[in-house]
Coordinates of C-alpha atoms in Angstrom, one line a residue:
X9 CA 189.2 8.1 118.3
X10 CA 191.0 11.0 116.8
X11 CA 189.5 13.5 115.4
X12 CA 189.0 14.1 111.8
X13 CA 189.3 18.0 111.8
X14 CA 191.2 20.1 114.6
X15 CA 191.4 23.7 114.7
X16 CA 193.6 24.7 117.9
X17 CA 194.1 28.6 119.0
X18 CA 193.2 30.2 116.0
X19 CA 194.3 33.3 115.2
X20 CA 194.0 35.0 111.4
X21 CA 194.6 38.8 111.2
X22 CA 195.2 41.1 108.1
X23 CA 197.4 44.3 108.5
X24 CA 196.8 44.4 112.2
X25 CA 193.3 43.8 112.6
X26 CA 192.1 40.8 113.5
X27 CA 189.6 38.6 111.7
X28 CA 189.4 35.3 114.0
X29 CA 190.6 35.6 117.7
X30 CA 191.8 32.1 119.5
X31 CA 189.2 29.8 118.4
X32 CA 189.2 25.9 119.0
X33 CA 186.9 23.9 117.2
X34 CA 186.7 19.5 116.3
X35 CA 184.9 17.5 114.1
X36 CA 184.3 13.8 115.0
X37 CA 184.5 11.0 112.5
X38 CA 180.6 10.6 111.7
X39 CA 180.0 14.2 112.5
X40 CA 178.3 16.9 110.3
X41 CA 179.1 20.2 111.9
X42 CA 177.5 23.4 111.1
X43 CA 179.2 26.7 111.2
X44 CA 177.3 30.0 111.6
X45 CA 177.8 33.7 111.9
X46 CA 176.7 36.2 110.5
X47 CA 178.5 38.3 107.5
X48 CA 181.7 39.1 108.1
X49 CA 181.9 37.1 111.1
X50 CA 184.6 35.5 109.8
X51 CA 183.2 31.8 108.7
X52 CA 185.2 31.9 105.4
X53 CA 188.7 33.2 106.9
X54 CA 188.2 30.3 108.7
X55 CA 187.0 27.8 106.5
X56 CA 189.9 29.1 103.7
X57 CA 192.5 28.2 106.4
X58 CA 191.2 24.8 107.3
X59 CA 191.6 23.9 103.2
X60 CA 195.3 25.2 103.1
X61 CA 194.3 28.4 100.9
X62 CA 195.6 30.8 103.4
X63 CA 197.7 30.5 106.8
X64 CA 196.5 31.3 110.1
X65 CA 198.8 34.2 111.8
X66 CA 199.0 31.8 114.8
X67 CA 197.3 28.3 115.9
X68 CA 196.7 25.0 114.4
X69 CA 195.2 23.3 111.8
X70 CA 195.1 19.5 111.7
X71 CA 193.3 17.2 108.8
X72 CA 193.1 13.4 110.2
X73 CA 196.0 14.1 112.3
X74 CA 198.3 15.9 109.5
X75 CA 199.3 19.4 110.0
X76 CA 197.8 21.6 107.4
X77 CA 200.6 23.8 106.9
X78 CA 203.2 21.3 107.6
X79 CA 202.4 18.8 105.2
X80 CA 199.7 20.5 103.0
X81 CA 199.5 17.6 100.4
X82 CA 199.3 14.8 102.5
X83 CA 196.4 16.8 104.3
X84 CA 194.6 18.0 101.0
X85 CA 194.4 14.6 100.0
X86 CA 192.2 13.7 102.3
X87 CA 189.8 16.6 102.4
X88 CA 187.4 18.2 99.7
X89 CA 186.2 21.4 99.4
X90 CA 183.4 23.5 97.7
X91 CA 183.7 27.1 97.3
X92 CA 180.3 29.5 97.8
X93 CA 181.3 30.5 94.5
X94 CA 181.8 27.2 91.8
X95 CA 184.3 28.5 89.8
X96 CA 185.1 26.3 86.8
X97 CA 187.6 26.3 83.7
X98 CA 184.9 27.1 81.4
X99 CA 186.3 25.2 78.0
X100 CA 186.1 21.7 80.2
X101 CA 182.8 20.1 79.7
X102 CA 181.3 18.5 82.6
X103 CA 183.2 15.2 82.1
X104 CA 186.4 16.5 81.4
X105 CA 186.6 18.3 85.0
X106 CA 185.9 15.4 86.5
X107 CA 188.2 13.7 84.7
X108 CA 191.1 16.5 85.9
X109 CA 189.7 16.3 89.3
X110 CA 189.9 12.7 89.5
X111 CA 193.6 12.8 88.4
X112 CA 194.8 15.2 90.5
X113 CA 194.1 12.9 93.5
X114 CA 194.5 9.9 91.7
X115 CA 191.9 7.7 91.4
X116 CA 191.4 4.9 89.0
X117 CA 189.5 4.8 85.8
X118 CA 186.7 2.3 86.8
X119 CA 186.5 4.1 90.5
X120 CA 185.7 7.6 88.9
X121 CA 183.2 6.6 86.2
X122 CA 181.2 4.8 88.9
X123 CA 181.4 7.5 91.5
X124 CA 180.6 9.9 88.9
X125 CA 177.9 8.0 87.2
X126 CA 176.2 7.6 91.1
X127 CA 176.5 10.9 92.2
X128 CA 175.6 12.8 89.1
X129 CA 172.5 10.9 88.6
X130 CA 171.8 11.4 91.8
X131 CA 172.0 15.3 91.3
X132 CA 170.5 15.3 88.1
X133 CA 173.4 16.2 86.4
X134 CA 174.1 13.1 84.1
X135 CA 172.5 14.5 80.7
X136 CA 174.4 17.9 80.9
X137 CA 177.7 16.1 81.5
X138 CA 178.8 16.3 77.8
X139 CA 178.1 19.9 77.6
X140 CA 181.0 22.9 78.0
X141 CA 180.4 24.0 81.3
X142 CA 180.3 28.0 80.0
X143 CA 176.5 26.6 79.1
X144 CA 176.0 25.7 83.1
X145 CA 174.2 27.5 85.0
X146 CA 175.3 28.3 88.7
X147 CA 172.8 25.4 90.2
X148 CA 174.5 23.4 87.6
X149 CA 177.9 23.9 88.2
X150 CA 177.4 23.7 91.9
X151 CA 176.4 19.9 91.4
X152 CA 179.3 20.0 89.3
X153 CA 181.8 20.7 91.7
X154 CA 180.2 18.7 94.3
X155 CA 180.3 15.9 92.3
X156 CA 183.8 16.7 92.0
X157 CA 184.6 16.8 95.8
X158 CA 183.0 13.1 96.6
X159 CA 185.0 11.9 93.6
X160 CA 188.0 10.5 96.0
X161 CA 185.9 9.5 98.8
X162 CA 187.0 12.6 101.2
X163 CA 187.4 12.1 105.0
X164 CA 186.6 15.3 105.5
X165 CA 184.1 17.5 103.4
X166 CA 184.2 21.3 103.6
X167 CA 181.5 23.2 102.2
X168 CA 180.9 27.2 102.5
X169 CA 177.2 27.9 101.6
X170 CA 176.4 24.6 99.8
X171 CA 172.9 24.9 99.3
X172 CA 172.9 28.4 97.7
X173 CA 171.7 28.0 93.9
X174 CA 170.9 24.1 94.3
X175 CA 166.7 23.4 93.4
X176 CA 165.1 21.4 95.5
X177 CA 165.3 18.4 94.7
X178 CA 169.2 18.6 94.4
X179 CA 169.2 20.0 97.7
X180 CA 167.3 16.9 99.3
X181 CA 169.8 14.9 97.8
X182 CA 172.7 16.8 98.7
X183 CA 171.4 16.2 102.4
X184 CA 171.4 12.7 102.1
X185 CA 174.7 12.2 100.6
X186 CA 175.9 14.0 103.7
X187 CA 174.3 11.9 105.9
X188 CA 175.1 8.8 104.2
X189 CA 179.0 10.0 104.3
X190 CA 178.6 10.6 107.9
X191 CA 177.0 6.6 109.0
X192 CA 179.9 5.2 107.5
X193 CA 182.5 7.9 109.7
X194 CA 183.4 10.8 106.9
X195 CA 182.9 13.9 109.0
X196 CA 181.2 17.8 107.5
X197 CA 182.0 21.0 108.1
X198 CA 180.0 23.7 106.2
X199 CA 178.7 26.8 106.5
X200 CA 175.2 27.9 105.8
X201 CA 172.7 30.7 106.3
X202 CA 169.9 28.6 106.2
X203 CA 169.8 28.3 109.7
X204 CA 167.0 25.5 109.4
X205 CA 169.2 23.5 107.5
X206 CA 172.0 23.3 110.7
X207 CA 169.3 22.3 112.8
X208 CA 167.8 19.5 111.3
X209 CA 170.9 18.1 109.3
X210 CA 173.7 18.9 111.8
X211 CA 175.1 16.9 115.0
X212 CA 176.6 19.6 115.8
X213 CA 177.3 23.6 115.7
X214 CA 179.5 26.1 116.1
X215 CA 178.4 29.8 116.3
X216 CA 181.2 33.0 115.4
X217 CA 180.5 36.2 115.7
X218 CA 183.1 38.6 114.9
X219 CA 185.9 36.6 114.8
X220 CA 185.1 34.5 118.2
X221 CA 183.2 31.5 118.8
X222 CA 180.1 32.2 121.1
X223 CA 178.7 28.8 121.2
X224 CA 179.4 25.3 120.2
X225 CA 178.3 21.2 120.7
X226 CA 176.0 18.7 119.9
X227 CA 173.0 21.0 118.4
X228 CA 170.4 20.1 120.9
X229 CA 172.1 21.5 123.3
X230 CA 173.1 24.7 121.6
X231 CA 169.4 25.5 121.0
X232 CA 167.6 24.1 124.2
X233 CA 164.2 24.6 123.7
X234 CA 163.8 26.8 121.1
X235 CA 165.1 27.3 117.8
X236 CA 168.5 27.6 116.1
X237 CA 167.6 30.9 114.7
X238 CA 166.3 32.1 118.1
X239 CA 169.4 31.1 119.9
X240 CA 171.5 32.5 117.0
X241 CA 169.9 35.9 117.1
X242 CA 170.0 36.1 121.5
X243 CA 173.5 35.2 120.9
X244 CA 174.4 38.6 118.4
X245 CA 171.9 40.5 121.0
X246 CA 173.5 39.6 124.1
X247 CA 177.2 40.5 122.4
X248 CA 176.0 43.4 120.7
X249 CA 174.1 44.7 123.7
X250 CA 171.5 45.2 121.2
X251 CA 167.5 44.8 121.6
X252 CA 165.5 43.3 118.7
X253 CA 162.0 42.7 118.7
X254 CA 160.4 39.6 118.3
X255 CA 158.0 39.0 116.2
X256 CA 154.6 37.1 118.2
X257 CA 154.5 33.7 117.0

């Protein structure tokens, strides 16, 4: 089965130094991968090349098959992808950007105001949907632009720190659309901090540190037997020749 996301030899560099060094990564229909590195590490160079906002120096970049760069609209159509920063035209309200989103990539009037109605009640968005979105908060207009993303039914979902400014509850929720896209063979790529996140929501992971990928597969094996954040912080120690201490647990 082919792979929904394909990232082959990739290399980005700005004015000769280099940001991401050879790296080869896949997503699996019915995969949610997580991606994590620490700052700089180079997560977002990545993660901005994958959604066609910036071209690799050299390497490959393949959505469903399509070649990013190639054919950039027939790739973008079926991907989605939410910033770590939600930035939206503030004189829209709620429903009016959903409205533009939904025309952009097409999709009928009954389609959008039932995937719409769904997912923003299931975000706890619905009553603030009317409102100019210069009165949203940031948790607000994250939901927003997730919404937005889910509007065309994406095969592939790219998220950069998702979960930043969601409450709770919209965070539980946003972990169980992701799993529900998954069981019926979307595939996720995000990245997060919230290394506790990966592990329990994620199939599988892929670690970067300073521009080259250290580790990656299914997340049990990754971690072993101990934790995502212990393996994580081994794998910057052994790199960086560094010692940390532990704390006792």
């Amino acid at each position: 089965m082919e792979n929904v996301l394909e990232v082959r030899h990739f290399r980005k560099s700005y004015r000769g130094k280099v940001a991401v060094r050879d790296l080869s990564l896949s997503v699996a229909p019915g995969e949610i991968c997580g991606f994590i590195g620490h700052n700089g590490a180079g997560k977002t160079t990545l993660i901005r090349s994958v959604v066609g906002a910036q071209p690799p120096t050299s390497g490959e970049v393949r959505v469903c098959g399509i070649d990013v760069w190639r054919e950039p609209v027939a790739a973008k159509r079926r991907m989605a992808y939410v910033s770590d920063n939600p930035d939206v035209y503030d004189f829209l309200t709620g429903a009016q950007y959903l409205d533009l989103i939904a025309d952009v990539f097409g999709v009928g009037t009954e389609e959008r105001r039932r995937r719409a109605d769904e997912l923003a009640g299931r975000l706890e968005l619905s009553d603030a949907l009317g409102d100019p979105v210069s009165a949203y908060s940031h948790g607000m207009r994250q939901k927003l632009v997730l919404v937005g993303a889910l509007l065309h039914d994406p095969a592939l979902l790219v998220l950069d720190e998702p979960f930043v400014g969601l409450d709770p509850s919209a965070s539980h929720e946003l972990k169980a659309i992701l799993r529900e896209r998954a069981e019926v063979g979307g595939a996720v790529f995000f990245s997060s901090h919230v290394l506790e996140v990966v592990e329990r929501l994620c199939d599988t992971v892929a670690v970067i540190r300073r521009g080259e990928l250290v580790a990656s597969g299914p997340t049990d094996e990754v971690r072993g037997s101990e934790s995502l954040e212990d393996v994580f912080l081994e794998l910057v120690d052994q790199k960086d020749g560094i010692a940390v201490a532990r704390r006792a647990r």
